[in-house]
Amino acid sequence: MAKISRNAPCPCGSGKKYKKCCLLRKEAEALEQRRILEQNVGKALVEVDDLDDLSNSVLDLIEAEKFDEAESVCNELRKRYPDQIDGIERMAMVYEARGENGKAAEYYMRTAEFMRSNPGFDKEGIQWALDKVKKLNS
């Protein structure tokens, strides 16, 4: 479709020049779409930051030996971000730090299964989780 000249008659048939008729509406629509896109990108960035903060807080809580709090944060991660691996993998780390090897192995197995069934994970990551299962079960 050819670009309409600003000074051409508006294709809507109003008799006005395009720049005084539908061009203004199209520009307003484009600005609104851009505003919505920028807003959604901002929300996505906030969500990624929140996910990272929650996930990293589990590691801090494990290091501080606050295992119950760490487990609660893992549950929050799994609730708020069910499509992310963080809650499952971090839960395995909590159980491992507690010395609950059976539960840790179970969650590392879930981690491996999550990796297998979702794109973006490599064989090395899956093997790492499986090696953790093997080590914890021995």
Short mmCIF file of C-alpha atoms in Angstrom, two decimals:
data_model
loop_
_atom_site.label_atom_id
_atom_site.label_comp_id
_atom_site.label_asym_id
_atom_site.label_seq_id
_atom_site.Cartn_x
_atom_site.Cartn_y
_atom_site.Cartn_z
CA MET A 1 0.00 0.00 0.00
CA ALA A 2 1.41 3.40 -1.00
CA LYS A 3 2.00 6.04 1.63
CA ILE A 4 -0.61 8.81 1.60
CA SER A 5 0.74 12.33 1.20
CA ARG A 6 -0.16 14.68 4.05
CA ASN A 7 -1.69 17.13 1.57
CA ALA A 8 -3.66 14.54 -0.41
CA PRO A 9 -7.42 14.27 0.01
CA CYS A 10 -8.24 11.99 2.94
CA PRO A 11 -9.16 8.47 1.76
CA CYS A 12 -12.12 8.42 4.17
CA GLY A 13 -14.00 10.71 1.78
CA SER A 14 -14.45 13.63 4.17
CA GLY A 15 -13.15 16.12 1.60
CA LYS A 16 -10.45 17.34 4.01
CA LYS A 17 -6.73 17.01 3.50
CA TYR A 18 -5.33 13.83 5.03
CA LYS A 19 -3.21 15.86 7.51
CA LYS A 20 -6.34 17.60 8.87
CA CYS A 21 -8.44 14.43 9.07
CA CYS A 22 -7.39 10.80 9.58
CA LEU A 23 -3.64 11.39 9.89
CA LEU A 24 -4.20 12.91 13.34
CA ARG A 25 -6.22 9.89 14.41
CA LYS A 26 -3.59 7.46 13.09
CA GLU A 27 -0.82 9.36 14.86
CA ALA A 28 -2.82 9.35 18.10
CA GLU A 29 -3.40 5.59 17.76
CA ALA A 30 0.31 5.02 17.12
CA LEU A 31 1.22 7.07 20.21
CA GLU A 32 -1.25 5.11 22.34
CA GLN A 33 0.13 1.79 21.06
CA ARG A 34 3.66 2.96 21.85
CA ARG A 35 2.59 4.06 25.35
CA ILE A 36 0.99 0.66 25.99
CA LEU A 37 4.07 -1.16 24.69
CA GLU A 38 6.39 0.90 26.89
CA GLN A 39 4.13 0.29 29.89
CA ASN A 40 4.12 -3.48 29.26
CA VAL A 41 7.88 -3.58 28.79
CA GLY A 42 8.25 -1.72 32.08
CA LYS A 43 5.98 -4.24 33.82
CA ALA A 44 7.98 -7.12 32.37
CA LEU A 45 11.23 -5.60 33.62
CA VAL A 46 9.76 -5.12 37.09
CA GLU A 47 8.57 -8.74 37.06
CA VAL A 48 12.04 -10.00 36.08
CA ASP A 49 13.59 -7.91 38.86
CA ASP A 50 11.06 -9.28 41.35
CA LEU A 51 11.74 -12.86 40.25
CA ASP A 52 15.50 -12.32 40.56
CA ASP A 53 15.16 -10.67 43.97
CA LEU A 54 12.97 -13.47 45.34
CA SER A 55 15.17 -16.18 43.88
CA ASN A 56 18.36 -14.62 45.19
CA SER A 57 16.82 -14.06 48.62
CA VAL A 58 16.45 -17.83 48.95
CA LEU A 59 20.22 -18.20 48.60
CA ASP A 60 20.78 -15.52 51.25
CA LEU A 61 18.33 -17.22 53.61
CA ILE A 62 20.02 -20.60 53.09
CA GLU A 63 23.38 -19.04 53.85
CA ALA A 64 21.91 -17.53 57.03
CA GLU A 65 20.46 -20.98 57.87
CA LYS A 66 16.92 -19.57 57.88
CA PHE A 67 15.52 -22.63 56.17
CA ASP A 68 11.84 -22.15 57.06
CA GLU A 69 11.89 -18.62 55.63
CA ALA A 70 13.74 -19.87 52.55
CA GLU A 71 11.10 -22.55 52.05
CA SER A 72 8.35 -19.93 52.32
CA VAL A 73 10.03 -17.81 49.66
CA CYS A 74 10.32 -20.91 47.43
CA ASN A 75 6.59 -21.47 47.81
CA GLU A 76 5.98 -17.84 46.88
CA LEU A 77 8.22 -18.23 43.83
CA ARG A 78 6.31 -21.32 42.73
CA LYS A 79 2.97 -19.56 43.25
CA ARG A 80 3.87 -16.31 41.48
CA TYR A 81 6.10 -17.74 38.77
CA PRO A 82 4.88 -21.29 38.01
CA ASP A 83 6.39 -21.13 34.52
CA GLN A 84 9.90 -20.53 35.91
CA ILE A 85 12.32 -23.07 37.33
CA ASP A 86 13.50 -20.97 40.27
CA GLY A 87 10.97 -22.15 42.87
CA ILE A 88 11.63 -25.82 42.17
CA GLU A 89 15.41 -25.60 42.00
CA ARG A 90 15.67 -23.36 45.06
CA MET A 91 13.45 -25.73 47.04
CA ALA A 92 15.89 -28.53 46.22
CA MET A 93 18.69 -26.35 47.56
CA VAL A 94 16.78 -25.67 50.78
CA TYR A 95 16.22 -29.38 51.42
CA GLU A 96 19.83 -30.16 50.58
CA ALA A 97 21.05 -27.50 53.03
CA ARG A 98 18.75 -28.96 55.71
CA GLY A 99 20.26 -32.38 55.11
CA GLU A 100 16.94 -33.78 53.87
CA ASN A 101 18.55 -35.64 51.00
CA GLY A 102 15.46 -37.60 49.93
CA LYS A 103 13.37 -34.46 49.48
CA ALA A 104 16.31 -32.62 47.89
CA ALA A 105 16.73 -35.46 45.38
CA GLU A 106 13.00 -35.34 44.61
CA TYR A 107 13.16 -31.62 43.87
CA TYR A 108 16.33 -31.94 41.78
CA MET A 109 14.50 -34.61 39.77
CA ARG A 110 11.62 -32.16 39.32
CA THR A 111 14.18 -29.60 38.22
CA ALA A 112 15.51 -31.99 35.57
CA GLU A 113 11.97 -32.79 34.42
CA PHE A 114 11.15 -29.08 34.17
CA MET A 115 14.28 -28.53 32.08
CA ARG A 116 13.40 -31.43 29.78
CA SER A 117 9.88 -30.18 29.16
CA ASN A 118 10.65 -26.48 28.64
CA PRO A 119 12.71 -24.86 25.92
CA GLY A 120 15.94 -23.03 26.67
CA PHE A 121 17.67 -25.58 28.86
CA ASP A 122 20.75 -27.43 27.68
CA LYS A 123 21.76 -31.04 28.26
CA GLU A 124 24.48 -29.96 30.70
CA GLY A 125 21.92 -28.34 33.00
CA ILE A 126 19.72 -31.41 32.94
CA GLN A 127 22.73 -33.62 33.63
CA TRP A 128 23.77 -31.37 36.53
CA ALA A 129 20.35 -31.87 38.18
CA LEU A 130 20.46 -35.63 37.55
CA ASP A 131 23.97 -35.81 39.03
CA LYS A 132 22.66 -34.06 42.15
CA VAL A 133 19.89 -36.70 42.40
CA LYS A 134 22.42 -39.50 42.05
CA LYS A 135 24.75 -37.98 44.65
CA LEU A 136 21.94 -37.37 47.15
CA ASN A 137 20.55 -40.89 46.75
CA SER A 138 23.92 -42.60 47.28
#
